[in-house]
Amino acid sequence: MTDPAAQPASRWPDLRKRALSALLLGPAALLCIWLGAEAWTALMAAAVALLAWEWVRLCGFSTKRPPGLVVPVAVLLAGVLAVGGAWLWAFAVLGVGFAGLWAIAEPPRFRRAVPGFWLAFGVVYIGLAGVALIHLRGDAVAGLRNVIFLFLIVWSSDIGAYLAGRALGGPKLAPSISPNKTWSGAGGGLVSAMAVGALSAYVMEPATVPLARVLVIAGILGLLSQAGDLFESWIKRRFNVKDSSRLIPGHGGLLDRLDGVISAAPAAALLGALLGPGEALWR
């Protein structure tokens, strides 16, 4: 029989490390969001460079030479173009980078670890997220609120899923992909994302919050965040890797920490583009 006194330690094995990592990374990200588009862009440049390095490494290649070098070069170039407002050129760089890298990484001499498709996919996967986050914060009127809204939803979805899954347990969500994820965790993450999304929107604009709309948007972004988490778990299992790197204690690498943001950011940016400049995502 399991000792009840030992259950909290076994049920929450990495909560302390997760909390410490969040306390270090969260304020740094929020500070750059608050300081403005320039500080945020500098942070994004560092983030996408590290994400690209982790992705290439995960796929079994090196960023010191082609074809792995193409991934960070393409995503950084797309980011530079996005900062300059050349959005079509940024998307063109990502598209050409993906197609070209897939073509050159596919020959037999590069097939030692992974099909070229997955290496090339990193250009789009990381590049789109970087461009999306630059676009969101670049809005001089609503950029600050929209990026905070997005990050609070992603963070609350992750925390809610972790806490609910650990506390409630139950049937596994996708045991072949991530054995520790449960349906109760997914539900807890969704509820947490919707609640925090609605609360944050109300705090930022108390007089103009359509509750049904903000709940739907927060729910969709929360689900996309969880889908990104599952995808990253699948891709690591595909390459037999536990963590994308060891940069962050308790979380592994940036890919392990930002998988939800990477998946939800393009949808948030698309919604922002459809609503137009100056509009909050929940309006």
Short mmCIF file of C-alpha atoms in Angstrom, two decimals:
data_model
loop_
_atom_site.label_atom_id
_atom_site.label_comp_id
_atom_site.label_asym_id
_atom_site.label_seq_id
_atom_site.Cartn_x
_atom_site.Cartn_y
_atom_site.Cartn_z
CA MET A 1 0.00 0.00 0.00
CA THR A 2 1.30 3.47 -0.86
CA ASP A 3 2.16 5.71 2.04
CA PRO A 4 -0.30 8.65 1.92
CA ALA A 5 2.37 10.99 3.19
CA ALA A 6 4.47 10.20 0.14
CA GLN A 7 1.70 10.86 -2.36
CA PRO A 8 2.16 14.64 -2.71
CA ALA A 9 5.85 14.20 -3.56
CA SER A 10 5.12 11.56 -6.21
CA ARG A 11 2.10 13.34 -7.62
CA TRP A 12 3.81 16.70 -8.00
CA PRO A 13 7.38 15.62 -8.88
CA ASP A 14 8.49 18.69 -10.83
CA LEU A 15 6.12 21.39 -9.61
CA ARG A 16 8.86 23.28 -7.75
CA LYS A 17 11.13 23.39 -10.81
CA ARG A 18 8.21 24.45 -13.01
CA ALA A 19 7.28 27.22 -10.62
CA LEU A 20 10.85 28.53 -10.39
CA SER A 21 11.23 28.49 -14.16
CA ALA A 22 7.93 30.32 -14.60
CA LEU A 23 8.94 32.95 -12.03
CA LEU A 24 12.15 33.60 -13.97
CA LEU A 25 10.80 33.51 -17.53
CA GLY A 26 7.35 35.05 -17.01
CA PRO A 27 8.45 38.46 -15.68
CA ALA A 28 11.17 38.74 -18.35
CA ALA A 29 8.64 38.15 -21.12
CA LEU A 30 6.08 40.51 -19.57
CA LEU A 31 8.74 43.22 -19.16
CA CYS A 32 9.64 43.05 -22.86
CA ILE A 33 5.95 43.11 -23.80
CA TRP A 34 5.48 46.20 -21.63
CA LEU A 35 8.59 48.03 -22.89
CA GLY A 36 7.28 48.05 -26.45
CA ALA A 37 7.69 46.61 -29.92
CA GLU A 38 11.47 47.15 -30.05
CA ALA A 39 12.22 45.24 -26.85
CA TRP A 40 9.71 42.58 -27.83
CA THR A 41 11.29 42.18 -31.27
CA ALA A 42 14.74 41.75 -29.71
CA LEU A 43 13.34 39.06 -27.41
CA MET A 44 11.66 37.35 -30.37
CA ALA A 45 14.94 37.34 -32.33
CA ALA A 46 16.71 35.59 -29.46
CA ALA A 47 13.79 33.20 -28.94
CA VAL A 48 13.41 32.09 -32.57
CA ALA A 49 17.17 31.64 -32.89
CA LEU A 50 17.17 29.31 -29.86
CA LEU A 51 14.00 27.55 -31.03
CA ALA A 52 15.54 26.97 -34.45
CA TRP A 53 18.71 25.61 -32.86
CA GLU A 54 16.67 23.22 -30.71
CA TRP A 55 14.56 22.08 -33.66
CA VAL A 56 17.58 21.37 -35.85
CA ARG A 57 19.27 19.55 -32.99
CA LEU A 58 16.11 17.54 -32.29
CA CYS A 59 16.03 16.47 -35.95
CA GLY A 60 19.61 15.21 -35.78
CA PHE A 61 21.31 18.00 -37.73
CA SER A 62 23.64 20.87 -36.86
CA THR A 63 23.10 24.62 -37.25
CA LYS A 64 26.81 25.07 -38.02
CA ARG A 65 26.39 24.07 -41.67
CA PRO A 66 23.70 23.35 -44.28
CA PRO A 67 21.11 21.98 -44.35
CA GLY A 68 20.52 22.67 -40.64
CA LEU A 69 21.85 26.23 -40.91
CA VAL A 70 18.99 27.12 -43.27
CA VAL A 71 16.38 26.94 -40.47
CA PRO A 72 17.69 29.77 -38.23
CA VAL A 73 18.68 31.88 -41.25
CA ALA A 74 15.21 31.62 -42.80
CA VAL A 75 13.24 32.33 -39.62
CA LEU A 76 15.45 35.29 -38.66
CA LEU A 77 15.24 36.76 -42.17
CA ALA A 78 11.46 36.41 -42.10
CA GLY A 79 11.41 38.20 -38.76
CA VAL A 80 13.50 41.08 -40.11
CA LEU A 81 11.12 41.46 -43.05
CA ALA A 82 8.12 41.36 -40.70
CA VAL A 83 9.60 44.14 -38.56
CA GLY A 84 9.90 46.22 -41.72
CA GLY A 85 6.27 45.58 -42.61
CA ALA A 86 7.13 43.40 -45.62
CA TRP A 87 4.68 40.69 -44.64
CA LEU A 88 4.34 39.07 -48.06
CA TRP A 89 8.11 38.83 -48.39
CA ALA A 90 8.32 37.32 -44.91
CA PHE A 91 5.82 34.62 -45.84
CA ALA A 92 7.62 34.08 -49.15
CA VAL A 93 10.92 33.51 -47.32
CA LEU A 94 9.26 30.93 -45.07
CA GLY A 95 7.63 29.18 -48.03
CA VAL A 96 10.77 29.11 -50.14
CA GLY A 97 12.86 28.13 -47.13
CA PHE A 98 10.57 25.21 -46.39
CA ALA A 99 10.40 23.96 -49.99
CA GLY A 100 14.08 24.50 -50.71
CA LEU A 101 15.25 22.90 -47.49
CA TRP A 102 12.99 19.92 -48.02
CA ALA A 103 14.52 19.48 -51.46
CA ILE A 104 18.17 19.70 -50.39
CA ALA A 105 17.77 17.75 -47.13
CA GLU A 106 16.07 14.77 -48.76
CA PRO A 107 18.99 13.20 -50.70
CA PRO A 108 20.40 9.98 -49.16
CA ARG A 109 23.51 11.65 -47.74
CA PHE A 110 21.31 13.55 -45.26
CA ARG A 111 18.99 10.71 -44.25
CA ARG A 112 20.92 9.61 -41.21
CA ALA A 113 18.32 10.76 -38.66
CA VAL A 114 15.13 12.15 -40.15
CA PRO A 115 13.34 12.73 -43.46
CA GLY A 116 14.06 16.16 -44.86
CA PHE A 117 10.42 17.16 -44.45
CA TRP A 118 10.62 17.44 -40.68
CA LEU A 119 13.78 19.52 -40.73
CA ALA A 120 12.17 21.82 -43.30
CA PHE A 121 8.93 21.97 -41.32
CA GLY A 122 10.80 23.81 -38.59
CA VAL A 123 11.08 26.84 -40.90
CA VAL A 124 7.30 27.18 -41.07
CA TYR A 125 6.57 25.98 -37.54
CA ILE A 126 8.91 28.42 -35.82
CA GLY A 127 8.91 31.14 -38.46
CA LEU A 128 5.13 31.61 -38.54
CA ALA A 129 5.00 31.88 -34.76
CA GLY A 130 7.76 34.49 -34.72
CA VAL A 131 6.13 36.58 -37.46
CA ALA A 132 2.75 36.27 -35.72
CA LEU A 133 4.09 37.51 -32.39
CA ILE A 134 5.86 40.44 -34.06
CA HIS A 135 2.60 41.32 -35.84
CA LEU A 136 0.57 41.17 -32.63
CA ARG A 137 2.88 43.41 -30.59
CA GLY A 138 3.48 45.75 -33.52
CA ASP A 139 -0.05 47.16 -33.20
CA ALA A 140 0.58 50.48 -31.45
CA VAL A 141 -2.93 50.59 -29.96
CA ALA A 142 -3.90 47.01 -29.07
CA GLY A 143 -0.56 45.20 -29.27
CA LEU A 144 0.21 45.26 -25.56
CA ARG A 145 -3.23 43.96 -24.56
CA ASN A 146 -3.38 41.32 -27.26
CA VAL A 147 0.00 39.75 -26.50
CA ILE A 148 -0.72 39.72 -22.76
CA PHE A 149 -4.14 38.17 -23.49
CA LEU A 150 -2.54 35.44 -25.60
CA PHE A 151 0.19 34.59 -23.11
CA LEU A 152 -2.17 34.52 -20.13
CA ILE A 153 -4.43 32.08 -21.97
CA VAL A 154 -1.54 29.80 -22.95
CA TRP A 155 0.02 29.88 -19.49
CA SER A 156 -3.29 29.30 -17.72
CA SER A 157 -4.13 26.43 -20.07
CA ASP A 158 -0.79 24.79 -19.32
CA ILE A 159 -1.05 25.30 -15.56
CA GLY A 160 -4.72 24.28 -15.42
CA ALA A 161 -4.06 21.12 -17.41
CA TYR A 162 -1.10 20.20 -15.22
CA LEU A 163 -2.92 20.77 -11.93
CA ALA A 164 -6.19 19.13 -12.98
CA GLY A 165 -4.42 16.15 -14.51
CA ARG A 166 -2.29 15.58 -11.43
CA ALA A 167 -5.14 16.08 -8.99
CA LEU A 168 -7.91 14.18 -10.80
CA GLY A 169 -6.11 11.66 -13.01
CA GLY A 170 -8.46 9.47 -15.00
CA PRO A 171 -8.46 8.20 -18.60
CA LYS A 172 -5.44 9.02 -20.73
CA LEU A 173 -5.85 11.57 -23.50
CA ALA A 174 -3.28 10.19 -25.93
CA PRO A 175 -1.28 7.42 -24.24
CA SER A 176 0.73 6.58 -27.34
CA ILE A 177 1.91 10.20 -27.62
CA SER A 178 2.09 11.48 -24.05
CA PRO A 179 1.30 8.89 -21.35
CA ASN A 180 0.91 11.48 -18.58
CA LYS A 181 -1.79 13.60 -20.25
CA THR A 182 -5.39 12.91 -19.24
CA TRP A 183 -8.85 14.00 -20.32
CA SER A 184 -9.30 15.65 -16.93
CA GLY A 185 -6.15 17.66 -17.56
CA ALA A 186 -7.38 18.73 -20.99
CA GLY A 187 -10.69 19.81 -19.49
CA GLY A 188 -8.98 21.65 -16.66
CA GLY A 189 -6.74 23.45 -19.14
CA LEU A 190 -9.71 24.50 -21.28
CA VAL A 191 -11.72 25.79 -18.32
CA SER A 192 -8.68 27.62 -16.97
CA ALA A 193 -7.96 29.25 -20.34
CA MET A 194 -11.56 30.43 -20.72
CA ALA A 195 -11.76 31.76 -17.17
CA VAL A 196 -8.43 33.59 -17.26
CA GLY A 197 -9.14 34.90 -20.77
CA ALA A 198 -12.47 36.37 -19.69
CA LEU A 199 -11.00 37.81 -16.49
CA SER A 200 -8.00 39.37 -18.23
CA ALA A 201 -10.19 40.90 -20.95
CA TYR A 202 -12.46 42.38 -18.29
CA VAL A 203 -9.52 43.82 -16.36
CA MET A 204 -8.05 45.41 -19.51
CA GLU A 205 -11.38 46.67 -20.91
CA PRO A 206 -14.11 46.36 -18.25
CA ALA A 207 -16.79 48.18 -20.26
CA THR A 208 -16.45 46.43 -23.62
CA VAL A 209 -16.19 42.69 -23.01
CA PRO A 210 -18.71 40.48 -24.85
CA LEU A 211 -18.58 37.44 -22.57
CA ALA A 212 -19.66 34.80 -25.10
CA ARG A 213 -17.13 36.00 -27.67
CA VAL A 214 -14.20 36.15 -25.27
CA LEU A 215 -15.00 32.67 -23.92
CA VAL A 216 -15.05 31.22 -27.44
CA ILE A 217 -11.81 32.93 -28.46
CA ALA A 218 -10.04 32.00 -25.23
CA GLY A 219 -11.31 28.43 -25.57
CA ILE A 220 -10.03 28.11 -29.15
CA LEU A 221 -6.63 29.54 -28.27
CA GLY A 222 -6.47 27.26 -25.23
CA LEU A 223 -7.26 24.20 -27.35
CA LEU A 224 -4.63 25.21 -29.91
CA SER A 225 -2.14 25.58 -27.08
CA GLN A 226 -2.90 22.05 -25.89
CA ALA A 227 -2.68 20.76 -29.46
CA GLY A 228 0.77 22.33 -29.72
CA ASP A 229 1.80 20.58 -26.53
CA LEU A 230 0.63 17.24 -27.93
CA PHE A 231 2.38 17.85 -31.24
CA GLU A 232 5.66 18.59 -29.51
CA SER A 233 5.28 15.44 -27.43
CA TRP A 234 4.68 13.48 -30.62
CA ILE A 235 7.64 14.97 -32.45
CA LYS A 236 9.97 14.22 -29.52
CA ARG A 237 8.68 10.66 -29.40
CA ARG A 238 9.17 10.47 -33.19
CA PHE A 239 12.87 11.24 -32.71
CA ASN A 240 13.25 9.44 -29.36
CA VAL A 241 14.16 12.64 -27.49
CA LYS A 242 13.01 13.42 -23.95
CA ASP A 243 13.59 17.20 -23.98
CA SER A 244 14.39 19.59 -26.80
CA SER A 245 17.38 20.83 -24.75
CA ARG A 246 18.35 21.53 -21.13
CA LEU A 247 18.13 25.31 -21.17
CA ILE A 248 15.32 25.60 -18.60
CA PRO A 249 15.27 23.58 -15.35
CA GLY A 250 12.03 21.67 -15.00
CA HIS A 251 10.97 22.28 -18.59
CA GLY A 252 13.85 21.16 -20.78
CA GLY A 253 14.18 23.61 -23.65
CA LEU A 254 12.30 26.55 -25.14
CA LEU A 255 10.37 24.23 -27.43
CA ASP A 256 9.14 22.38 -24.35
CA ARG A 257 8.08 25.66 -22.73
CA LEU A 258 6.71 27.55 -25.75
CA ASP A 259 4.98 24.76 -27.69
CA GLY A 260 1.55 26.18 -26.81
CA VAL A 261 2.52 29.72 -27.82
CA ILE A 262 3.96 28.49 -31.12
CA SER A 263 0.65 26.83 -32.02
CA ALA A 264 -1.73 29.53 -30.75
CA ALA A 265 0.14 32.65 -31.93
CA PRO A 266 -0.59 32.31 -35.69
CA ALA A 267 -4.33 31.97 -34.99
CA ALA A 268 -4.26 35.00 -32.69
CA ALA A 269 -2.37 37.05 -35.29
CA LEU A 270 -4.79 35.99 -38.04
CA LEU A 271 -7.73 37.07 -35.88
CA GLY A 272 -6.00 40.37 -35.18
CA ALA A 273 -5.41 40.95 -38.90
CA LEU A 274 -9.07 40.20 -39.68
CA LEU A 275 -10.30 42.57 -36.96
CA GLY A 276 -7.97 45.33 -38.11
CA PRO A 277 -5.48 47.66 -36.37
CA GLY A 278 -6.29 48.81 -32.88
CA GLU A 279 -8.84 46.09 -32.14
CA ALA A 280 -8.60 43.82 -29.11
CA LEU A 281 -8.80 40.11 -29.94
CA TRP A 282 -11.93 39.63 -27.82
CA ARG A 283 -14.07 42.37 -29.41
#
